[in-house]
Amino acid sequence: MAQSNNVGSSSRSHDREMQVQLQKQKALFVFGDSLFDPGNNNYINTTTQFQANWSPYGESFFNPPTGRFCDGRIIPDFIAEYAELPLVPSYFEIGKDHFVHGVNFASGGAGCLVETFRGFVIDLKTQLKYFKKVTKDLKNKFGRKKSKQLLSNAVYIFSAGNNDYFNFDATYPKHEYANMVIGNLTSVIKGIYKEGGRKFVILSLGPLGCTPGSRALNFQQGNKSGNCIQQLTTLAKIHNSALPKMLKQLEQKLPGFKYSLFDFFKVASERINNPSKYGFKTSKTACCGTGPFRGIYSCGGKRQVKEYKLCKNVKDYLFFDSGHLTEMVYKQVAELLWNGTVDVIQPYNLKSFFHLPA
């Protein structure tokens, strides 16, 4: 009997410790696509086009590969490190207490639109549904007041929209299509706000037409110079120009809503246009893949095309595969997110945002 009392008291003291922790708890909730996916797609019924849990993915840091679309760590991993948090777990890997530091819901291939790669990915609205399950668990475990505190102190970071434009439906005028994408992103942000989220970080889209995959496609369509596909980059610019307006409107409508907008387009473009300035030797060709610019999405030989080549030194490359950057680039991006100045992130960088009272 005495032994079971000890178990009860140790469980109670653990719960008390957790509650004290919650009051000053930092947490990071992550939403979006393959820039942020830590391996959620390993757990869903999909194809290898939307997975990356095999070698050489992960080899710069993880052994075995985790499903990150990178040679090593990705942006949320570095942000967690700078915020002195553990690695933010994939939604499908959260244990009993592991969600108090945040959860990563991102899914490679996901878009803001449900139609984007429907049936193969966890779209943004479904990520919101999973987030609601987590908030319900938090409320059940810690009560409404404590969980509200954790959720309002937490930071919510998004990389979303890329795949909607790679999967652009040309039957729509460009601006109308972008409005639909932005509209869906807005409704998910509002859904998180309704659950208690207050601090939101949004990455703008990068120059989508300048990935090795886009250059390879352009090359195969007869543009042998391998230039960027302007139409894709134009779509990204239309999307990006709508973001500040959307965030300002939310700030005006929703009490306590705070945001930070990161200019990923500028940061990526600077490195694509001038790789040597940032420590890279090439920005046109991927480290891993096949075909022109190694821009065919075959890294690791588990997708439709089996042949692939792997570079000798991944640190020389901006892109790891046809559409994803290397760990070195993600680290530079994360550093700018964390303590960058207003030319790349505003009105707050993440270092100040984490400490901002909700």
Coordinates of C-alpha atoms in Angstrom, one line a residue:
M1 CA 0.0 0.0 0.0
A2 CA 2.8 2.4 1.0
Q3 CA 4.4 1.9 -2.3
S4 CA 1.3 2.9 -4.3
N5 CA 1.0 6.1 -2.2
N6 CA 4.5 6.9 -3.2
V7 CA 3.6 6.4 -6.8
G8 CA 0.6 8.7 -6.3
S9 CA 2.6 11.4 -4.6
S10 CA 5.4 11.3 -7.1
S11 CA 2.8 11.6 -9.9
R12 CA 1.2 14.6 -8.2
S13 CA 4.6 16.3 -7.7
H14 CA 5.4 15.6 -11.4
D15 CA 2.1 17.3 -12.3
R16 CA 2.9 20.3 -10.0
E17 CA 6.3 20.6 -11.6
M18 CA 4.7 20.6 -15.1
Q19 CA 2.2 23.3 -14.0
V20 CA 5.0 25.6 -12.7
Q21 CA 6.9 24.9 -15.9
L22 CA 3.8 25.9 -18.0
Q23 CA 3.6 29.3 -16.5
K24 CA 7.0 30.3 -18.0
Q25 CA 6.9 27.8 -20.8
K26 CA 8.1 28.6 -24.2
A27 CA 6.6 26.5 -27.0
L28 CA 6.8 26.4 -30.8
F29 CA 4.0 25.1 -33.0
V30 CA 5.0 24.4 -36.6
F31 CA 2.7 24.3 -39.6
G32 CA 3.3 24.0 -43.4
D33 CA 5.1 22.0 -46.0
S34 CA 8.4 20.2 -46.7
L35 CA 10.5 23.2 -45.5
F36 CA 9.3 22.3 -42.0
D37 CA 8.2 18.6 -42.2
P38 CA 10.2 16.6 -39.6
G39 CA 8.8 13.3 -40.8
N40 CA 5.0 13.5 -40.5
N41 CA 4.7 12.0 -44.0
N42 CA 6.4 8.8 -42.8
Y43 CA 3.1 8.0 -41.0
I44 CA 0.5 8.7 -43.6
N45 CA -0.7 6.7 -46.6
T46 CA 1.3 8.4 -49.4
T47 CA 3.9 7.7 -52.0
T48 CA 7.7 8.3 -51.9
Q49 CA 7.2 11.5 -54.0
F50 CA 6.1 13.0 -50.6
Q51 CA 8.6 11.3 -48.4
A52 CA 12.4 11.5 -47.6
N53 CA 13.1 8.9 -44.9
W54 CA 16.0 7.2 -46.6
S55 CA 19.7 7.9 -47.2
P56 CA 21.3 10.3 -48.2
Y57 CA 18.6 12.5 -46.6
G58 CA 19.6 13.5 -43.1
E59 CA 23.2 12.3 -43.4
S60 CA 24.8 15.5 -42.1
F61 CA 23.1 15.2 -38.7
F62 CA 20.5 12.4 -38.3
N63 CA 21.2 8.7 -38.4
P64 CA 18.9 7.0 -39.4
P65 CA 17.1 9.5 -41.7
T66 CA 14.0 11.1 -40.1
G67 CA 12.0 12.1 -43.1
R68 CA 13.3 15.7 -43.2
F69 CA 13.7 16.9 -46.8
C70 CA 17.3 18.0 -46.3
D71 CA 20.7 16.6 -45.7
G72 CA 20.4 17.5 -42.0
R73 CA 18.4 19.9 -39.8
I74 CA 15.7 22.2 -41.0
I75 CA 14.6 25.6 -39.8
P76 CA 12.4 24.6 -36.9
D77 CA 15.2 22.5 -35.5
F78 CA 17.5 25.5 -35.3
I79 CA 14.8 27.8 -33.9
A80 CA 14.1 25.3 -31.1
E81 CA 17.8 25.2 -30.3
Y82 CA 18.1 29.0 -30.1
A83 CA 14.9 29.1 -28.0
E84 CA 16.5 26.4 -25.7
L85 CA 13.7 24.0 -26.5
P86 CA 14.1 20.3 -27.3
L87 CA 13.5 19.3 -31.0
V88 CA 9.9 20.0 -31.7
P89 CA 8.3 16.5 -32.2
S90 CA 6.3 15.4 -35.3
Y91 CA 2.6 15.2 -34.5
F92 CA 2.7 11.4 -34.9
E93 CA 5.5 11.1 -32.4
I94 CA 4.2 13.0 -29.4
G95 CA 4.2 11.1 -26.2
K96 CA 2.3 11.9 -23.0
D97 CA 4.1 15.1 -22.1
H98 CA 6.0 15.9 -25.2
F99 CA 3.6 18.5 -26.6
V100 CA 4.2 21.1 -23.8
H101 CA 7.2 22.4 -25.9
G102 CA 5.2 22.5 -29.1
V103 CA 4.3 20.1 -31.9
N104 CA 5.3 20.1 -35.6
F105 CA 2.3 19.4 -37.9
A106 CA 4.0 20.2 -41.3
S107 CA 3.7 17.8 -44.2
G108 CA 5.9 17.7 -47.3
G109 CA 3.7 18.6 -50.4
A110 CA 1.0 20.3 -48.3
G111 CA -0.7 23.5 -49.4
C112 CA -3.1 26.0 -48.1
L113 CA -5.7 24.6 -50.6
V114 CA -7.2 21.2 -49.8
E115 CA -6.9 20.3 -53.5
T116 CA -3.1 20.6 -53.6
F117 CA -1.8 17.0 -53.8
R118 CA -5.1 15.9 -52.1
G119 CA -4.9 12.4 -50.7
F120 CA -1.1 12.4 -50.5
V121 CA -0.4 15.1 -47.8
I122 CA -1.8 16.6 -44.6
D123 CA -3.2 19.9 -45.9
L124 CA -3.2 23.0 -43.8
K125 CA -6.9 22.6 -42.6
T126 CA -6.2 19.1 -41.5
Q127 CA -3.1 20.3 -39.6
L128 CA -5.4 22.8 -37.8
K129 CA -7.7 19.8 -36.9
Y130 CA -4.7 18.0 -35.4
F131 CA -3.7 21.1 -33.5
K132 CA -7.2 21.3 -32.0
K133 CA -6.7 17.7 -30.8
V134 CA -3.5 18.8 -29.1
T135 CA -5.2 21.8 -27.4
K136 CA -7.9 19.5 -26.2
D137 CA -5.3 17.2 -24.6
L138 CA -3.6 20.2 -23.0
K139 CA -6.9 21.4 -21.5
N140 CA -7.7 18.0 -20.2
K141 CA -4.2 17.6 -18.7
F142 CA -3.6 21.1 -17.2
G143 CA -7.0 22.8 -17.1
R144 CA -8.3 25.7 -19.1
K145 CA -6.3 28.5 -17.4
K146 CA -2.8 26.9 -17.6
S147 CA -3.3 25.6 -21.1
K148 CA -4.5 29.1 -22.2
Q149 CA -1.3 30.5 -20.8
L150 CA 0.9 28.1 -22.7
L151 CA -1.0 28.6 -25.9
S152 CA -0.9 32.4 -25.8
N153 CA 2.8 32.4 -24.9
A154 CA 3.7 30.0 -27.7
V155 CA 5.0 31.0 -31.2
Y156 CA 3.2 29.6 -34.3
I157 CA 5.4 29.5 -37.4
F158 CA 4.2 28.8 -41.0
S159 CA 5.8 27.9 -44.3
A160 CA 2.8 27.5 -46.5
G161 CA 1.7 28.2 -50.1
N162 CA 4.8 26.9 -52.0
N163 CA 3.0 23.8 -53.3
D164 CA -0.2 25.6 -54.2
Y165 CA 1.8 27.5 -56.8
F166 CA 3.9 24.6 -58.0
N167 CA 0.5 23.0 -58.5
F168 CA -1.1 26.1 -60.0
D169 CA -4.5 25.7 -61.7
A170 CA -4.2 27.9 -64.8
T171 CA -8.0 28.0 -65.2
Y172 CA -7.9 30.7 -62.6
P173 CA -6.5 34.2 -63.1
K174 CA -3.3 34.5 -61.0
H175 CA -4.6 37.1 -58.5
E176 CA -7.8 35.2 -57.9
Y177 CA -5.9 32.0 -57.3
A178 CA -3.5 33.8 -54.9
N179 CA -6.6 35.2 -53.0
M180 CA -7.9 31.7 -52.5
V181 CA -4.5 30.5 -51.1
I182 CA -4.2 33.5 -48.8
G183 CA -7.9 33.1 -47.8
N184 CA -7.3 29.5 -46.6
L185 CA -4.1 30.5 -44.8
T186 CA -6.1 33.3 -43.1
S187 CA -8.8 30.9 -41.9
V188 CA -6.3 28.5 -40.4
I189 CA -4.6 31.4 -38.6
K190 CA -8.0 32.5 -37.2
G191 CA -8.6 28.9 -36.2
I192 CA -5.4 28.8 -34.1
Y193 CA -6.2 32.3 -32.7
K194 CA -9.6 30.9 -31.6
E195 CA -7.9 28.1 -29.7
G196 CA -5.7 30.6 -27.9
G197 CA -2.7 31.3 -30.2
R198 CA -1.5 34.9 -30.3
K199 CA 2.0 35.1 -31.8
F200 CA 2.3 34.1 -35.5
V201 CA 5.4 34.0 -37.7
I202 CA 4.9 33.8 -41.5
L203 CA 7.6 33.1 -44.1
S204 CA 7.1 34.7 -47.5
L205 CA 7.5 32.3 -50.4
G206 CA 10.9 32.0 -52.1
P207 CA 11.7 32.5 -55.8
L208 CA 9.9 29.3 -56.8
G209 CA 11.0 29.5 -60.5
C210 CA 14.7 29.3 -59.5
T211 CA 14.9 25.9 -57.9
P212 CA 17.0 23.3 -59.7
G213 CA 13.7 21.5 -60.4
S214 CA 12.2 24.6 -62.1
R215 CA 15.5 25.2 -64.1
A216 CA 15.5 21.5 -65.2
L217 CA 11.8 21.8 -66.3
N218 CA 12.7 25.0 -68.3
F219 CA 15.7 23.2 -69.9
Q220 CA 13.5 20.2 -70.9
Q221 CA 11.0 22.6 -72.4
G222 CA 13.7 24.0 -74.7
N223 CA 15.2 26.9 -72.7
K224 CA 18.7 25.5 -72.8
S225 CA 20.2 28.3 -70.7
G226 CA 18.4 26.9 -67.7
N227 CA 17.0 30.2 -66.5
C228 CA 14.4 30.5 -63.8
I229 CA 10.7 30.0 -64.7
Q230 CA 9.4 33.5 -64.4
Q231 CA 5.7 32.6 -64.2
L232 CA 6.4 30.6 -61.0
T233 CA 8.4 33.5 -59.4
T234 CA 5.7 35.9 -60.4
L235 CA 3.1 33.8 -58.6
A236 CA 5.3 33.9 -55.5
K237 CA 5.5 37.7 -55.7
I238 CA 1.8 38.1 -56.0
H239 CA 1.3 35.9 -52.9
N240 CA 4.0 37.8 -51.0
S241 CA 2.6 41.2 -51.8
A242 CA -0.8 40.1 -50.2
L243 CA 0.8 38.9 -46.9
P244 CA 1.4 42.2 -45.1
K245 CA -2.1 43.4 -45.8
M246 CA -3.7 40.2 -44.6
L247 CA -1.6 40.2 -41.4
K248 CA -2.4 43.9 -40.7
Q249 CA -6.1 43.2 -41.1
L250 CA -5.9 40.4 -38.6
E251 CA -4.0 42.6 -36.2
Q252 CA -6.8 45.2 -36.4
K253 CA -9.6 42.6 -36.0
L254 CA -8.3 40.2 -33.4
P255 CA -7.4 41.6 -29.9
G256 CA -3.9 40.5 -28.8
F257 CA -2.9 39.2 -32.3
K258 CA 0.8 39.7 -33.0
Y259 CA 2.7 38.7 -36.1
S260 CA 6.1 38.7 -37.6
L261 CA 6.7 38.5 -41.4
F262 CA 10.0 37.0 -42.6
D263 CA 11.2 38.0 -46.1
F264 CA 12.3 34.5 -47.3
F265 CA 12.1 35.7 -50.9
K266 CA 14.8 38.2 -50.3
V267 CA 17.0 36.0 -48.2
A268 CA 16.8 33.1 -50.7
S269 CA 17.2 35.3 -53.8
E270 CA 20.4 36.9 -52.4
R271 CA 21.9 33.5 -52.0
I272 CA 20.8 32.3 -55.4
N273 CA 22.1 35.4 -57.1
N274 CA 25.4 35.6 -55.1
P275 CA 26.2 32.2 -53.6
S276 CA 29.9 32.9 -52.9
K277 CA 29.1 35.8 -50.7
Y278 CA 27.3 33.4 -48.3
G279 CA 29.9 30.6 -48.5
F280 CA 28.5 28.4 -51.3
K281 CA 30.0 27.4 -54.6
T282 CA 26.8 26.8 -56.6
S283 CA 23.2 27.8 -56.4
K284 CA 21.9 26.4 -59.7
T285 CA 22.7 22.7 -59.4
A286 CA 21.4 20.5 -56.6
C287 CA 23.7 18.3 -54.5
C288 CA 21.5 15.2 -55.1
G289 CA 19.5 14.2 -58.1
T290 CA 19.9 13.6 -61.8
G291 CA 19.4 15.3 -65.2
P292 CA 20.0 19.0 -65.9
F293 CA 21.1 20.8 -62.8
R294 CA 20.4 17.5 -60.9
G295 CA 16.9 19.0 -61.0
I296 CA 15.1 15.7 -61.4
Y297 CA 13.6 14.7 -58.1
S298 CA 15.4 11.3 -57.7
C299 CA 17.6 11.8 -54.7
G300 CA 18.1 8.4 -52.9
G301 CA 16.6 6.4 -55.8
K302 CA 13.3 5.6 -54.1
R303 CA 11.0 7.8 -56.3
Q304 CA 9.8 7.4 -59.9
V305 CA 13.3 8.0 -61.4
K306 CA 15.9 5.7 -59.8
E307 CA 19.2 7.2 -61.0
Y308 CA 20.8 9.9 -59.0
K309 CA 24.2 11.5 -58.4
L310 CA 25.3 12.8 -55.0
C311 CA 27.8 15.7 -54.7
K312 CA 31.1 15.3 -52.8
N313 CA 30.7 18.2 -50.4
V314 CA 27.2 19.3 -49.5
K315 CA 28.5 22.5 -47.9
D316 CA 29.3 23.9 -51.4
Y317 CA 25.6 23.7 -52.4
L318 CA 22.6 25.9 -51.8
F319 CA 20.1 23.2 -52.8
F320 CA 20.3 19.6 -51.5
D321 CA 17.7 18.2 -54.0
S322 CA 15.6 19.6 -56.8
G323 CA 13.5 21.8 -54.5
H324 CA 14.9 21.8 -51.0
L325 CA 17.8 23.7 -49.4
T326 CA 20.8 22.3 -47.5
E327 CA 21.2 22.4 -43.7
M328 CA 23.8 25.2 -44.1
V329 CA 21.2 27.4 -45.8
Y330 CA 18.5 26.5 -43.3
K331 CA 20.9 27.5 -40.5
Q332 CA 21.6 30.9 -42.1
V333 CA 17.8 31.4 -42.5
A334 CA 17.1 30.4 -38.9
E335 CA 19.8 32.8 -37.6
L336 CA 18.1 35.6 -39.5
L337 CA 14.7 34.6 -38.2
W338 CA 16.1 34.5 -34.7
N339 CA 18.0 37.8 -34.6
G340 CA 17.6 39.4 -38.0
T341 CA 17.0 43.1 -38.5
V342 CA 13.9 44.8 -40.0
D343 CA 15.2 44.5 -43.6
V344 CA 14.4 40.7 -43.4
I345 CA 12.0 40.3 -40.4
Q346 CA 9.5 42.7 -39.0
P347 CA 8.1 44.0 -36.7
Y348 CA 9.8 41.4 -34.3
N349 CA 12.6 38.9 -34.8
L350 CA 12.0 35.5 -33.0
K351 CA 14.4 36.3 -30.2
S352 CA 12.2 39.2 -29.1
F353 CA 9.0 37.5 -30.1
F354 CA 9.5 34.5 -27.8
H355 CA 10.0 36.9 -24.9
L356 CA 7.1 39.2 -25.8
P357 CA 4.2 39.0 -23.2
A358 CA 1.1 37.7 -24.9

